[in-house]
PDB file of C-alpha atoms in Angstrom:
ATOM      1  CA  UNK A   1    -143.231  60.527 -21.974  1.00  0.00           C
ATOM      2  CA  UNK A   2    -140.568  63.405 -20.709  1.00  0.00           C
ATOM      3  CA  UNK A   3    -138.094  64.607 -23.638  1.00  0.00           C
ATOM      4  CA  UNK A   4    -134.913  63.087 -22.984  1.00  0.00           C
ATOM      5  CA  UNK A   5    -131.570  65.494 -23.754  1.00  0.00           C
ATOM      6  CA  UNK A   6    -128.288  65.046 -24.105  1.00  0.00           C
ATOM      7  CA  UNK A   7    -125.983  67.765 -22.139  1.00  0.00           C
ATOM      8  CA  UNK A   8    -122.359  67.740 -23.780  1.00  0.00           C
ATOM      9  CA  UNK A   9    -119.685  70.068 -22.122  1.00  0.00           C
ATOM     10  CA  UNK A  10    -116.360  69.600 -19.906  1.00  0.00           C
ATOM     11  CA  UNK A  11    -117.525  72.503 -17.910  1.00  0.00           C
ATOM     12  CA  UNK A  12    -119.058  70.772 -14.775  1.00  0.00           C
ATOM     13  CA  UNK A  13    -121.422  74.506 -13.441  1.00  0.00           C
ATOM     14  CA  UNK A  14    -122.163  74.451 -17.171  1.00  0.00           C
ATOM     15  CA  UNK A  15    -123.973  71.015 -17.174  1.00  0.00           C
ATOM     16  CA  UNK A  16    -124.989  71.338 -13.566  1.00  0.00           C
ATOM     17  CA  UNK A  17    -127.034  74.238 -13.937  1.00  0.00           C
ATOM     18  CA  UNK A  18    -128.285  72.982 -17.534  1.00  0.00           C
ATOM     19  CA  UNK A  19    -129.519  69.420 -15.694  1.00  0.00           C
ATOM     20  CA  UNK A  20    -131.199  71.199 -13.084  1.00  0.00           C
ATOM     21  CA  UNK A  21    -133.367  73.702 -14.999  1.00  0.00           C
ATOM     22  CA  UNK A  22    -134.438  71.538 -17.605  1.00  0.00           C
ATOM     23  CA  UNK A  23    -134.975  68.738 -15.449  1.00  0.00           C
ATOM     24  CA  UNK A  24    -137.729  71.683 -13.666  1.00  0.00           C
ATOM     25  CA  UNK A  25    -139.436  71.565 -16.752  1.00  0.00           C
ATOM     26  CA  UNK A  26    -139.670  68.131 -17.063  1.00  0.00           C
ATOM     27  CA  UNK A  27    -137.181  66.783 -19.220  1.00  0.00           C
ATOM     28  CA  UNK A  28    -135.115  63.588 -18.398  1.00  0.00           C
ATOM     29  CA  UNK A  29    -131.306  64.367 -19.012  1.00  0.00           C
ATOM     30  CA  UNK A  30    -128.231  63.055 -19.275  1.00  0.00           C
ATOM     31  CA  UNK A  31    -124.627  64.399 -19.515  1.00  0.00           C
ATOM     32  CA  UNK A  32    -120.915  63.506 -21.221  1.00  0.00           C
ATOM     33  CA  UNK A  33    -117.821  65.482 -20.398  1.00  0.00           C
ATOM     34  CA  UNK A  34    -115.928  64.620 -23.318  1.00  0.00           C
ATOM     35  CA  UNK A  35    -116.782  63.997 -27.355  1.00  0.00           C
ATOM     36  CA  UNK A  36    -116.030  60.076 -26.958  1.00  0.00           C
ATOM     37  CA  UNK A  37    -118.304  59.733 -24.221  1.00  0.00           C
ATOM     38  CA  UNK A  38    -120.796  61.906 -25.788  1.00  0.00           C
ATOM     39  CA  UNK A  39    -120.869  59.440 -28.720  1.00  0.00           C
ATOM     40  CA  UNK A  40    -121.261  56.457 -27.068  1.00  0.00           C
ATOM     41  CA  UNK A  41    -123.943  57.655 -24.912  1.00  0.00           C
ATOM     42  CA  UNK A  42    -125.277  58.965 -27.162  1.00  0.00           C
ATOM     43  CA  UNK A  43    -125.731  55.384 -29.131  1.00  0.00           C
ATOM     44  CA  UNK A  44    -126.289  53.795 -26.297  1.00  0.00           C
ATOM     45  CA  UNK A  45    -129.135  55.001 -25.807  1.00  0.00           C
ATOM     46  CA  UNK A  46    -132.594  57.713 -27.286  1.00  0.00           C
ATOM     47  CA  UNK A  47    -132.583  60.936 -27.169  1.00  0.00           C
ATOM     48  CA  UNK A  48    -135.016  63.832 -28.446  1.00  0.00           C
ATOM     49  CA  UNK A  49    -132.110  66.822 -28.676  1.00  0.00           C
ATOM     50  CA  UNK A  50    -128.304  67.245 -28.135  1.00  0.00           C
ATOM     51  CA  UNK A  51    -126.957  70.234 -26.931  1.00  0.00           C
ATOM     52  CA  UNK A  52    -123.189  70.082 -27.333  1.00  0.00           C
ATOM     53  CA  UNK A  53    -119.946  72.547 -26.511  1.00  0.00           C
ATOM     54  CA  UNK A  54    -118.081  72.815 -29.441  1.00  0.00           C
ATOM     55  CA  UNK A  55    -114.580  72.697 -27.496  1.00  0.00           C
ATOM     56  CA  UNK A  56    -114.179  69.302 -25.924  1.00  0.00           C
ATOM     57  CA  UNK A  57    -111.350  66.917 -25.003  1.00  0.00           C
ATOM     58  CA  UNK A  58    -110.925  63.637 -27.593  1.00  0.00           C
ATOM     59  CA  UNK A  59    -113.384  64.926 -29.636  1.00  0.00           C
ATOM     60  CA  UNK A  60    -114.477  68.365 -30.707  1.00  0.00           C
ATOM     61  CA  UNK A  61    -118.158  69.064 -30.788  1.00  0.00           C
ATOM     62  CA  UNK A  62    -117.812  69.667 -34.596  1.00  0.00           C
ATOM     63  CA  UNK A  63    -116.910  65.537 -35.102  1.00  0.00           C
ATOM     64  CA  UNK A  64    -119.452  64.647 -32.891  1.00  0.00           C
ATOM     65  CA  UNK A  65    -121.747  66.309 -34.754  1.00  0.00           C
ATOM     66  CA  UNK A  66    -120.236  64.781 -37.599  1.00  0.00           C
ATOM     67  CA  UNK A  67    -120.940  60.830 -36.464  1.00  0.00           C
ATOM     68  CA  UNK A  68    -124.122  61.116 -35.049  1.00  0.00           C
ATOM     69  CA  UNK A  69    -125.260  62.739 -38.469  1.00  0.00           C
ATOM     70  CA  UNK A  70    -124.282  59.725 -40.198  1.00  0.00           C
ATOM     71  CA  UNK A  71    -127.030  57.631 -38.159  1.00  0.00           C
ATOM     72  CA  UNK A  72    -129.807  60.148 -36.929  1.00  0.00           C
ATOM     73  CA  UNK A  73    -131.272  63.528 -37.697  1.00  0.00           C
ATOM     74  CA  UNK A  74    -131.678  64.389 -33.693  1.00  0.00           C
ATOM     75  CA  UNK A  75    -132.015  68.162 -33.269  1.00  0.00           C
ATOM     76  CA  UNK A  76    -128.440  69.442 -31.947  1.00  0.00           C
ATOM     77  CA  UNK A  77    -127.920  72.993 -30.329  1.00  0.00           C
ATOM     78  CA  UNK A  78    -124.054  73.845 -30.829  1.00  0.00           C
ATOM     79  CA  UNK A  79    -122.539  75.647 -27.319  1.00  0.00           C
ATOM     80  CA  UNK A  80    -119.603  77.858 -27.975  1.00  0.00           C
ATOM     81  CA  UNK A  81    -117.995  80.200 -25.749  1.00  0.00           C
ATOM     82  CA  UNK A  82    -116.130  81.617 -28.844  1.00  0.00           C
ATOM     83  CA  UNK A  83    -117.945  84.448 -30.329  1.00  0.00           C
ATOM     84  CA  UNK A  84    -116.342  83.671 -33.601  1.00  0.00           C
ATOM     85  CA  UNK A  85    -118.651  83.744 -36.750  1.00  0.00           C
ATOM     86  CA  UNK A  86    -116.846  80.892 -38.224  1.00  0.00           C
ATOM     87  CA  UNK A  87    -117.831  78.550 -35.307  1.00  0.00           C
ATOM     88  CA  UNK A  88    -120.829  79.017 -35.560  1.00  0.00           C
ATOM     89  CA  UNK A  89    -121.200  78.158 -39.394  1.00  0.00           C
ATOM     90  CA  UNK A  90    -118.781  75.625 -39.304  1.00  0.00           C
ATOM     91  CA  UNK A  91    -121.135  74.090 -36.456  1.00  0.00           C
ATOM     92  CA  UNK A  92    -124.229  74.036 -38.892  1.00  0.00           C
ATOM     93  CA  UNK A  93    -122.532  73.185 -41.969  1.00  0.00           C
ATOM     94  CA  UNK A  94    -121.832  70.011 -40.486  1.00  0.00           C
ATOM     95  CA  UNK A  95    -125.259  69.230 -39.389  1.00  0.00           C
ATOM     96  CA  UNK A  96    -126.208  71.481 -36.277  1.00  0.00           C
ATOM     97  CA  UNK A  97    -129.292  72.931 -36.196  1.00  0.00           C
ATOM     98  CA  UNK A  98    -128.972  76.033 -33.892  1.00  0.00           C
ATOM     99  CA  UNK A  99    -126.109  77.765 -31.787  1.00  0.00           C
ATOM    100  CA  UNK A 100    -125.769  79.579 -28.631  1.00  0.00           C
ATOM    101  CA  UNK A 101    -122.771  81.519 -27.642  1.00  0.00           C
ATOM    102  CA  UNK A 102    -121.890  81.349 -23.850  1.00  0.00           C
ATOM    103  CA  UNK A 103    -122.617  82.463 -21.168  1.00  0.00           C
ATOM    104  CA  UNK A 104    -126.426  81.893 -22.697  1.00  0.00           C
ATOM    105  CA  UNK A 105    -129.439  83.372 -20.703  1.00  0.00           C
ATOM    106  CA  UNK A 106    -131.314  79.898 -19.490  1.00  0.00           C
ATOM    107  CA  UNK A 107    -134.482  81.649 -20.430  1.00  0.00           C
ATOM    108  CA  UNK A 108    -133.886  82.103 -23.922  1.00  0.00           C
ATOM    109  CA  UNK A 109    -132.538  77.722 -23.802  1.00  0.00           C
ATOM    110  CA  UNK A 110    -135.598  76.919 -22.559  1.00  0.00           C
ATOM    111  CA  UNK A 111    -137.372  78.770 -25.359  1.00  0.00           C
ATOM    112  CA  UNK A 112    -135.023  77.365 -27.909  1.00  0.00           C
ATOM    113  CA  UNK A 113    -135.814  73.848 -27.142  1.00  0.00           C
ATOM    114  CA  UNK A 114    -139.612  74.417 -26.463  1.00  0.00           C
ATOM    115  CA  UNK A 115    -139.922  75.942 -30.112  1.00  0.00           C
ATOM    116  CA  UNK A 116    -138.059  72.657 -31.352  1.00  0.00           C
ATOM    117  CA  UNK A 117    -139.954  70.307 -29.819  1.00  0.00           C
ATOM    118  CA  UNK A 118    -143.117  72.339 -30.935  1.00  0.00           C
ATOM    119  CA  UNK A 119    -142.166  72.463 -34.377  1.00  0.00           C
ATOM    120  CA  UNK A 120    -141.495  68.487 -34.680  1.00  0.00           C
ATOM    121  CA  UNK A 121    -144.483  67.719 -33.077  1.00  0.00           C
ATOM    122  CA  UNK A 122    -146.789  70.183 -34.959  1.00  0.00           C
ATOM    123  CA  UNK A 123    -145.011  68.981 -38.407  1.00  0.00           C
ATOM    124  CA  UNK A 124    -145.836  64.793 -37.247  1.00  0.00           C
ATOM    125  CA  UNK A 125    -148.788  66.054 -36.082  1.00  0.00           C
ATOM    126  CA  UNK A 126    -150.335  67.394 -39.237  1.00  0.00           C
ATOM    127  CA  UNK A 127    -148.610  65.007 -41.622  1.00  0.00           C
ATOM    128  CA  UNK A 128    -152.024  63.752 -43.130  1.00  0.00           C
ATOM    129  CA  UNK A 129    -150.603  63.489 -46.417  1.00  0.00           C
ATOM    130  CA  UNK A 130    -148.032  61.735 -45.085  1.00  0.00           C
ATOM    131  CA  UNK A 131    -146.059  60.788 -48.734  1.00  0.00           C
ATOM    132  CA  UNK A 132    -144.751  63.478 -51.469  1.00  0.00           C
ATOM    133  CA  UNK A 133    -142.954  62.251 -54.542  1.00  0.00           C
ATOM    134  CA  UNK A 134    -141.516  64.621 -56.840  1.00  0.00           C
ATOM    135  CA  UNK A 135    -139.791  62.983 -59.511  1.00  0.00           C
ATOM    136  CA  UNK A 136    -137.564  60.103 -58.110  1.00  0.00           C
ATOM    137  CA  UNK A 137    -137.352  61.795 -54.256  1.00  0.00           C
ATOM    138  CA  UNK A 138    -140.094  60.584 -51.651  1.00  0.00           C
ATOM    139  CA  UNK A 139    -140.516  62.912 -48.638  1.00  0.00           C
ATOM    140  CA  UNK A 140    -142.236  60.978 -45.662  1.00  0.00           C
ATOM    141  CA  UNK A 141    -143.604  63.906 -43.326  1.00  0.00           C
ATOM    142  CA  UNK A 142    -144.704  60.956 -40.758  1.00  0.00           C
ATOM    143  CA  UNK A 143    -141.392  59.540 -40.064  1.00  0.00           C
ATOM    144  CA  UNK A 144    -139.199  62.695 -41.670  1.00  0.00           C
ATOM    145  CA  UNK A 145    -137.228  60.589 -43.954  1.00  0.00           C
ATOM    146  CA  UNK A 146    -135.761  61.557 -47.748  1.00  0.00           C
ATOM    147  CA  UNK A 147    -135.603  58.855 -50.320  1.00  0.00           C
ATOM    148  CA  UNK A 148    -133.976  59.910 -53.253  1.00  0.00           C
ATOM    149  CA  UNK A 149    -134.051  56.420 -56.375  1.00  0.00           C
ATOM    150  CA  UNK A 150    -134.735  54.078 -53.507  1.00  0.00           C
ATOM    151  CA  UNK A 151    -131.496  55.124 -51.327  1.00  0.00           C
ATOM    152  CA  UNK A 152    -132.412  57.227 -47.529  1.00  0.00           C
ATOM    153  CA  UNK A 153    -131.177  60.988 -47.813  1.00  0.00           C
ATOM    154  CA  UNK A 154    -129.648  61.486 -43.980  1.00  0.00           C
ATOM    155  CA  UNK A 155    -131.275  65.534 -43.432  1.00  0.00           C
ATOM    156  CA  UNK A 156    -130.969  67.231 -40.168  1.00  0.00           C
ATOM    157  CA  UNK A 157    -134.032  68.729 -38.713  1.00  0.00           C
ATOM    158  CA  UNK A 158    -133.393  71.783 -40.234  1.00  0.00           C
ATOM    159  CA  UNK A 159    -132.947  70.388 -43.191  1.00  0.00           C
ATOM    160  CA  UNK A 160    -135.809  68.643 -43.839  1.00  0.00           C
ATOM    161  CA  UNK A 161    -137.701  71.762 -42.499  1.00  0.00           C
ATOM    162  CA  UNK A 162    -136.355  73.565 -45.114  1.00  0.00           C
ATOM    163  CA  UNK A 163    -137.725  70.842 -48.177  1.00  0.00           C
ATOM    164  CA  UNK A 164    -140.689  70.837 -46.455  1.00  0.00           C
ATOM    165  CA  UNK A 165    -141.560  74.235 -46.819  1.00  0.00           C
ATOM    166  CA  UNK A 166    -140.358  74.431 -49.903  1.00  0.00           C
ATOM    167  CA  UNK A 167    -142.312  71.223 -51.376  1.00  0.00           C
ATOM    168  CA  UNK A 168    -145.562  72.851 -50.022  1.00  0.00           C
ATOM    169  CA  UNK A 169    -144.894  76.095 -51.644  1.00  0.00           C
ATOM    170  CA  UNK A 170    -143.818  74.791 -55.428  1.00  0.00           C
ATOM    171  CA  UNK A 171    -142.341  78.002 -57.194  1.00  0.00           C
ATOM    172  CA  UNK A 172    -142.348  80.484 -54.281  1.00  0.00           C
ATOM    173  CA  UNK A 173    -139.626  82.819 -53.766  1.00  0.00           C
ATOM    174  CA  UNK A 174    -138.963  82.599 -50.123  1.00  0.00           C
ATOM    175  CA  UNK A 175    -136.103  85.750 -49.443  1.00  0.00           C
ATOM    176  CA  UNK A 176    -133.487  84.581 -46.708  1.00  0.00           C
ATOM    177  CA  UNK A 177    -135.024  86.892 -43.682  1.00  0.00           C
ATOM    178  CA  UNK A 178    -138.607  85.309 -44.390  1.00  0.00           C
ATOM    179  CA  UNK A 179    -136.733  81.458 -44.526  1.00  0.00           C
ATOM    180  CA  UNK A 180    -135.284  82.758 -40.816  1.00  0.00           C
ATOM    181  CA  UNK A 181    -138.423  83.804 -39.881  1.00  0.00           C
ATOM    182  CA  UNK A 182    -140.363  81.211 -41.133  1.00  0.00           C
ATOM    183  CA  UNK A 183    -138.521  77.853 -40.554  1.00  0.00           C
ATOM    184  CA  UNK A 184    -136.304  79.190 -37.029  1.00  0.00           C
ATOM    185  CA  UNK A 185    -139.564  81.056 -35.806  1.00  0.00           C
ATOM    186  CA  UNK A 186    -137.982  82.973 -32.693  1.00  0.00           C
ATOM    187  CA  UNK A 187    -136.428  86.296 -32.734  1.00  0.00           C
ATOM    188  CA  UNK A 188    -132.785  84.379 -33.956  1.00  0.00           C
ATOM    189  CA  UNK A 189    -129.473  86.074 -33.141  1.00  0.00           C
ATOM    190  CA  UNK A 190    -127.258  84.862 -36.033  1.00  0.00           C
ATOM    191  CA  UNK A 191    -126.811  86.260 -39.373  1.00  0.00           C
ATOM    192  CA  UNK A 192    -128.296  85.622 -43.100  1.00  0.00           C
ATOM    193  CA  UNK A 193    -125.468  83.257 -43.732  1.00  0.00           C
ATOM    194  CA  UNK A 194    -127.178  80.519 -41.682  1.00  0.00           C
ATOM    195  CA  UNK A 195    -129.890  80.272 -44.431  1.00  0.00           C
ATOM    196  CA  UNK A 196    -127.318  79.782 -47.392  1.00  0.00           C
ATOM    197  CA  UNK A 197    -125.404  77.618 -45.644  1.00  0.00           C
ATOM    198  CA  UNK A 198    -128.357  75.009 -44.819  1.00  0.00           C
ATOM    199  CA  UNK A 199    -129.243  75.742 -48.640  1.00  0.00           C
ATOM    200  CA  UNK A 200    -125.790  74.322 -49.735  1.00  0.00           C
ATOM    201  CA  UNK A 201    -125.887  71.566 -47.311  1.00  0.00           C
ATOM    202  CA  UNK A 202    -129.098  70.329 -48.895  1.00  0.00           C
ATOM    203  CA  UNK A 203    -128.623  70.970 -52.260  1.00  0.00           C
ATOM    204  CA  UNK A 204    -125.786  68.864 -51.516  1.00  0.00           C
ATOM    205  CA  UNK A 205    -127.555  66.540 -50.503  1.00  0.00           C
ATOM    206  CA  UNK A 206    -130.813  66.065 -52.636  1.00  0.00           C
ATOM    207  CA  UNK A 207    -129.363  67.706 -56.005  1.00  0.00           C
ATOM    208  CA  UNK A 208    -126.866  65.507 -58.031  1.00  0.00           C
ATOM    209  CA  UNK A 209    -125.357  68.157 -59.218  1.00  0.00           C
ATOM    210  CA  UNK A 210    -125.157  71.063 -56.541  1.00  0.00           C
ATOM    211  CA  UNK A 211    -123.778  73.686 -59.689  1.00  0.00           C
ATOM    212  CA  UNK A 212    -126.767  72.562 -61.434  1.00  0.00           C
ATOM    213  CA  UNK A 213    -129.628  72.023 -59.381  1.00  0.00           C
ATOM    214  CA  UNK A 214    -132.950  70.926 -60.494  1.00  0.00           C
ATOM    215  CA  UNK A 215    -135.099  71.572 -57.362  1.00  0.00           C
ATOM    216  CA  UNK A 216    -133.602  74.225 -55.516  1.00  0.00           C
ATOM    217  CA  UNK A 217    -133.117  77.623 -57.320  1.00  0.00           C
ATOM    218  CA  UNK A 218    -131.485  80.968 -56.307  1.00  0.00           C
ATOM    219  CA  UNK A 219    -133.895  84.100 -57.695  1.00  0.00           C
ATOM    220  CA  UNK A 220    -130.872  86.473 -57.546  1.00  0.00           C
ATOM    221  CA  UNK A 221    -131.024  89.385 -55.472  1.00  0.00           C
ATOM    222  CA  UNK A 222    -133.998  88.145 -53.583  1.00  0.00           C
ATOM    223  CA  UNK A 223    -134.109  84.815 -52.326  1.00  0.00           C
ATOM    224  CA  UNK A 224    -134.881  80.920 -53.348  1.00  0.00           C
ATOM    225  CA  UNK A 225    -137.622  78.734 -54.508  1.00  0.00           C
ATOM    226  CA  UNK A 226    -138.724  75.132 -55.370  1.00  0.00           C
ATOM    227  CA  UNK A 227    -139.677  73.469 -59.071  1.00  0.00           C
ATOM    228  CA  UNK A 228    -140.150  70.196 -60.236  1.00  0.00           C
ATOM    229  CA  UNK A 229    -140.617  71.010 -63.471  1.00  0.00           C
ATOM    230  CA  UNK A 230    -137.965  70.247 -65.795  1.00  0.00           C
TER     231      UNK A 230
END
């Protein structure tokens, strides 16, 4: 079955020539012009990825990030003509997994979402331990969900990448360039700050005190790591 993606911008050669070269490759898409569409389209209906303009009429790109993060983990690839650092963080802080900064090369989108897809499916794919507890937190790696004391932890793709990685490597120090390497796996434009941003987010998240976490550590001056122990 095709991937089906959601194309979000008021620029109409923007989604035209988006539609046209994924739908090449094979995936179905579909398109809103403004955040309030966006949303309810994006309800309406399933879809695999969202790529979505940060500057839109009704509704920014950062709030619709915001409310479909409150029902689904989707992948979502900010677009911002703005080369602005702080657009781009404020875009993964709340729940974005990537950015690209028009005008984007089409070439480098297609790899983007190819190395998405990829990683999902290779992560369901070879899920055969498909439960992890560690303590009172269950990590299902065949449906990607979070419990934490019986109550669903909503992570974005990214996030749960991250838990993943560091679950399966208990007491590693992973530095930030290897957790960019490692978890974003293409040659990835943006700075170190990505990585400690997702870190907050999910120690936000998973920790019930973020000061004073209990799973996630900082090793300072080199990177972060994962322990259970208490």
């Amino acid at each position: 079955m095709a991937k089906r993606i959601l194309i979000v911008d008021d620029e109409p050669l923007i989604v035209k020539g988006l539609k046209y070269s994924l739908e090449q490759d094979g995936y179905e898409t579909d398109s809103a012009a403004d955040g309030e569409e966006a949303v309810a389209k994006f309800f309406e209906s399933a879809f695999d990825l969202v790529m979505l303009d940060v500057m839109l009429p009704k509704l920014n790109g950062i709030e619709v990030c915001q409310r479909i993060r409150e029902k689904s983990n989707v992948p979502i690839i900010m677009l911002t003509a703005k080369g602005e650092d702080m657009d781009k963080i404020m875009g993964l802080e709340y729940g974005a997994d990537d950015y690209m900064t028009k005008p984007f090369n089409i070439l480098e989108v297609k790899a983007r979402i190819k190395t998405i897809f990829r990683r999902t499916s290779m992560m369901n794919r070879d899920s055969d331990n498909k439960l992890i507890s560690v303590r009172d937190m269950v990590i299902n790696l065949n449906n990607r969900s979070v419990t934490i004391g019986q109550k669903e932890v909503n992570l974005t793709a990214k996030e749960f990448d991250l838990l993943q990685l560091f679950v399966a490597n208990r007491g590693k120090v992973f530095s930030r360039e290897s957790l960019l390497e490692t978890i974003w796996k293409y040659d990835y434009l943006g700075d170190l700050r990505t990585v400690d941003v997702h870190i907050r987010r999910l120690r936000e998240k998973i920790e019930k005190n973020p000061a004073q976490p209990e799973f996630i550590f900082t090793k300072w001056g080199v990177g972060y790591y994962f322990t259970d122990k208490d």
